[in-house]
XYZ file of N, CA and C in Angstrom:
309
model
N 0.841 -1.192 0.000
C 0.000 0.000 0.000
C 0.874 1.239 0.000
N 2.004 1.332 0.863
C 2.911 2.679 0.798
C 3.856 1.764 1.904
N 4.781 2.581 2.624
C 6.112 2.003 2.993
C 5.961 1.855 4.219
N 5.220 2.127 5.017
C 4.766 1.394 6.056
C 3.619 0.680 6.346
N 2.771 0.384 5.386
C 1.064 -0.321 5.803
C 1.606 -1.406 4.486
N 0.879 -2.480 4.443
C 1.149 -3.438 3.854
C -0.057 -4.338 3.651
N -0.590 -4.870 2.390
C -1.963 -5.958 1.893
C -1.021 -7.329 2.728
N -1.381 -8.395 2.886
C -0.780 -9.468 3.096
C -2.210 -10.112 3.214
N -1.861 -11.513 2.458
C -2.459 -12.534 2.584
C -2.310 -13.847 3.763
N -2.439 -13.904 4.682
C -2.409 -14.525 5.937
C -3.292 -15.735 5.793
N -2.378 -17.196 5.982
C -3.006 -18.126 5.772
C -2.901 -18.711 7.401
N -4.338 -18.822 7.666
C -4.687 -19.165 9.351
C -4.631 -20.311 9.243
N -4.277 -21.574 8.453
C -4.649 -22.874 8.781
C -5.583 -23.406 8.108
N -5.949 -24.833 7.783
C -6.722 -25.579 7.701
C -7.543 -25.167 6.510
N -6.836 -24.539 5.156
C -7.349 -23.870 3.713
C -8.122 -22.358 4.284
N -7.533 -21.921 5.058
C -8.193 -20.485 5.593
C -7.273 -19.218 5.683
N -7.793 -18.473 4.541
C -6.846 -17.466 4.155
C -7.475 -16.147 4.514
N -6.635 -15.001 4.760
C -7.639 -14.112 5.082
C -6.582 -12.673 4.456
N -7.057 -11.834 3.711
C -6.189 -10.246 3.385
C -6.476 -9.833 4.234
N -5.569 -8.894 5.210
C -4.981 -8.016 6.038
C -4.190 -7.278 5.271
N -4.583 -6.177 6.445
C -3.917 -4.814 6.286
C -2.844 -5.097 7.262
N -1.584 -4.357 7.177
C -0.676 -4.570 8.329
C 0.413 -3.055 8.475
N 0.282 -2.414 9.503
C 0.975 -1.406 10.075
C 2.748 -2.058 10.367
N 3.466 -1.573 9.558
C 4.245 -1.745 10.205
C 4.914 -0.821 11.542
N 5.151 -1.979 12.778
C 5.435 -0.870 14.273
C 6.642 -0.527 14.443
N 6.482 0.666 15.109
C 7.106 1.902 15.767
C 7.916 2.497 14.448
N 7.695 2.505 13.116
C 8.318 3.444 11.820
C 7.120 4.294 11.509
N 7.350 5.684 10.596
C 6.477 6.131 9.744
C 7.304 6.122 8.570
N 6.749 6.110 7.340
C 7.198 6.371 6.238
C 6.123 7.247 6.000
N 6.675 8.468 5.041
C 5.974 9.401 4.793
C 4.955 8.985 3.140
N 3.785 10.285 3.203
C 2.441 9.142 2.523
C 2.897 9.173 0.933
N 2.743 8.009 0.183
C 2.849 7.421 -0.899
C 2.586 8.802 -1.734
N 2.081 9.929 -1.624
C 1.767 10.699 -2.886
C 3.120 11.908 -2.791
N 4.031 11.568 -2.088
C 5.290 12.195 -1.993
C 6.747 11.539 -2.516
N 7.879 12.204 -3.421
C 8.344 11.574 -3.790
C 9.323 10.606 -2.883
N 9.657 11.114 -1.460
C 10.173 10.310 -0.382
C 9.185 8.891 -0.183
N 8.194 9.594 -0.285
C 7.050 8.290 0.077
C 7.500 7.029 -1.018
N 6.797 7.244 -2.080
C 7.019 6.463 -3.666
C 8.306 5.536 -3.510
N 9.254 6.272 -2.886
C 10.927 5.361 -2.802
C 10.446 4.616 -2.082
N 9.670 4.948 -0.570
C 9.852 4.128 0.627
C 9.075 2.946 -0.094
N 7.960 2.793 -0.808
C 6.894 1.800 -0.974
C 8.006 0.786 -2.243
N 8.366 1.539 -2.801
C 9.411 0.981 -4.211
C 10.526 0.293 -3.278
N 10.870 0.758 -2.179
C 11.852 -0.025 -1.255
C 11.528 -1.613 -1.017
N 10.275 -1.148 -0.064
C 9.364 -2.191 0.542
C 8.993 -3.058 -1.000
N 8.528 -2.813 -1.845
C 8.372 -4.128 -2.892
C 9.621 -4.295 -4.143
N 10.541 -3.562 -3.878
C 11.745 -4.551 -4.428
C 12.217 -5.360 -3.530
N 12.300 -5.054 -2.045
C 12.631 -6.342 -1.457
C 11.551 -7.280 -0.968
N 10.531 -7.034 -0.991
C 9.478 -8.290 -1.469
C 9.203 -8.979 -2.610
N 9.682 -8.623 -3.064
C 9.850 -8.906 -4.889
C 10.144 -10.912 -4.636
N 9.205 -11.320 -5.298
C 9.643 -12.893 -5.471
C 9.290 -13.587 -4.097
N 8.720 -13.252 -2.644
C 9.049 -13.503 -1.583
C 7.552 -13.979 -1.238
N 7.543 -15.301 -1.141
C 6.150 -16.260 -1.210
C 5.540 -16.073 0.353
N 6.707 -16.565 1.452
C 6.311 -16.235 2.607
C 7.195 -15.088 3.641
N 6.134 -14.583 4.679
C 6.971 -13.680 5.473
C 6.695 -14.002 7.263
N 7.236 -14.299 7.942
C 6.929 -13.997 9.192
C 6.292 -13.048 10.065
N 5.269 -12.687 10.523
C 4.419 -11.178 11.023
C 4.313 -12.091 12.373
N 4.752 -10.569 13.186
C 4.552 -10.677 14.913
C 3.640 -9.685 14.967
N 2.489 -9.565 15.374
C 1.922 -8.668 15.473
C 1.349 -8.462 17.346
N 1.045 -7.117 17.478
C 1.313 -6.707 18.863
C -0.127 -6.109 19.105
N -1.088 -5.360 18.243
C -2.279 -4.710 18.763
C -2.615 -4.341 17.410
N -4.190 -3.764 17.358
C -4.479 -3.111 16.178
C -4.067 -1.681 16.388
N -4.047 -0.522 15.136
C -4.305 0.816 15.696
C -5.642 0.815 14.886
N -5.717 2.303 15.308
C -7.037 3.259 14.678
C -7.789 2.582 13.956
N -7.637 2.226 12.693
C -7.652 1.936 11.405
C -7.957 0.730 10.953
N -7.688 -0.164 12.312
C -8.150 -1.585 12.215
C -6.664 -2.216 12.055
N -6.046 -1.992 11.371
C -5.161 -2.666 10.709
C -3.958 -3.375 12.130
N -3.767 -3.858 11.438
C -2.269 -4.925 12.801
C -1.094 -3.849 12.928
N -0.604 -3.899 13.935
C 0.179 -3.312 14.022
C 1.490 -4.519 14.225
N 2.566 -4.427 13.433
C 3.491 -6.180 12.903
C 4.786 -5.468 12.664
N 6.009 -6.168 13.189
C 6.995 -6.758 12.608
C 6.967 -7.550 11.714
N 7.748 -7.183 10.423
C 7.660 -8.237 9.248
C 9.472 -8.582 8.990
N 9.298 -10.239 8.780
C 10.738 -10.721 8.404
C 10.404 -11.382 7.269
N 11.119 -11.776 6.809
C 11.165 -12.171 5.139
C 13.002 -12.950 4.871
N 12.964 -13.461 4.157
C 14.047 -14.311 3.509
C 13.729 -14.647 2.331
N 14.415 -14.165 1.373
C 14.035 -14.973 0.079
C 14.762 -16.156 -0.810
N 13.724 -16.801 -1.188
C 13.677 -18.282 -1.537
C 13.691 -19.061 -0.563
N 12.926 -18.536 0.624
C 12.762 -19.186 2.057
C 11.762 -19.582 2.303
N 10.596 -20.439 2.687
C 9.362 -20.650 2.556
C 9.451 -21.210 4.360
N 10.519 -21.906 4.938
C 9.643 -22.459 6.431
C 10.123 -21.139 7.446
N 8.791 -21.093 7.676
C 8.302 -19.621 8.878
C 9.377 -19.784 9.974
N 10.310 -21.102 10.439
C 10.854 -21.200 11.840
C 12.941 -20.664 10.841
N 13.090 -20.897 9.729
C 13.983 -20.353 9.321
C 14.116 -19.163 9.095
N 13.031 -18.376 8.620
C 12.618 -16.906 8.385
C 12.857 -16.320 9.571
N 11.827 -17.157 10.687
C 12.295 -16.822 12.109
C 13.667 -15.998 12.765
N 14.497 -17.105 12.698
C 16.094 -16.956 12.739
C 16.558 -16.433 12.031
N 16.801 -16.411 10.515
C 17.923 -15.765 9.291
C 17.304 -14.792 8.409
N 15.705 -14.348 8.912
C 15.539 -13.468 8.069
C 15.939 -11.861 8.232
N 15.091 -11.117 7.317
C 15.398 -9.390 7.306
C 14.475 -8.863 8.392
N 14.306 -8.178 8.848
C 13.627 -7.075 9.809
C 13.815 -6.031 8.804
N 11.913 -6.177 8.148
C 11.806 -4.871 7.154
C 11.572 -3.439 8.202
N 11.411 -3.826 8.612
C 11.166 -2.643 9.749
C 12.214 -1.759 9.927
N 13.306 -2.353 10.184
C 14.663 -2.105 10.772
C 15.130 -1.550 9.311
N 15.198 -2.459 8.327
C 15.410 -2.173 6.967
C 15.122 -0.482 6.547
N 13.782 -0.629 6.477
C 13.099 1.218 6.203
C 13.941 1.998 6.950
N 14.181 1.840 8.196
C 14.924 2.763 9.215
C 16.315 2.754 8.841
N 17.021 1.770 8.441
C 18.995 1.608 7.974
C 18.795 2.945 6.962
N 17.542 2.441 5.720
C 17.820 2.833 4.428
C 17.423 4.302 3.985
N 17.030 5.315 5.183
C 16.509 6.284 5.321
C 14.800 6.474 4.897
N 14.435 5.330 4.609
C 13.326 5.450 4.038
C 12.078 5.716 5.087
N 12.126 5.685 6.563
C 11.011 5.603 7.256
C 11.852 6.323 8.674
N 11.174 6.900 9.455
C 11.730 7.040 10.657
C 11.206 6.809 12.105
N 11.592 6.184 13.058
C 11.119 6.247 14.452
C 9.916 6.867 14.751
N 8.747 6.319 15.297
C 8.028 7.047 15.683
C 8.028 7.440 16.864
């Protein structure tokens, strides 16, 4: 959606899939109709690019409904307990790459 909120498809189990919205916590990236914004979201899906599964910790909703999540990712990684351990912290990522800052 822009460089900090995110569509994800969340599979609960047992053929039960559900789209979520997902906040990523404690970053802002500034809003998608800015050219800082546009990088941050172009950030966030070149390195999702190709990336089947992701790990989400999520902690509370805000406002908006949406989850408020840590997202990790590894690519060409598919089991959630390796992602676990060796993946990226996009979170952390936005924040290295100037793209998002501390809230």
């Amino acid at each position: 959606i822009d460089g900090d909120t995110l569509a994800v498809t969340v599979d609960c189990g047992g053929g039960v899939y559900v789209l979520q919205n997902l906040r990523l916590r404690g970053i802002n990236a500034l809003e998608v109709d800015t050219p800082k914004g546009k990088q941050a979201k172009y950030f966030v899906e070149r390195n999702l690019q190709d990336t089947r599964t992701v790990v989400i910790r999520t902690f509370s909703t805000d406002v908006h409904g949406r989850y408020v999540a840590d997202l990790l990712y590894a690519r060409g990684i598919e089991d959630p307990l390796i992602i676990q351990k060796e993946g990226k912290y996009l979170n952390q990522e936005l924040l290295d790459a100037g793209h998002a800052y501390l809230l």
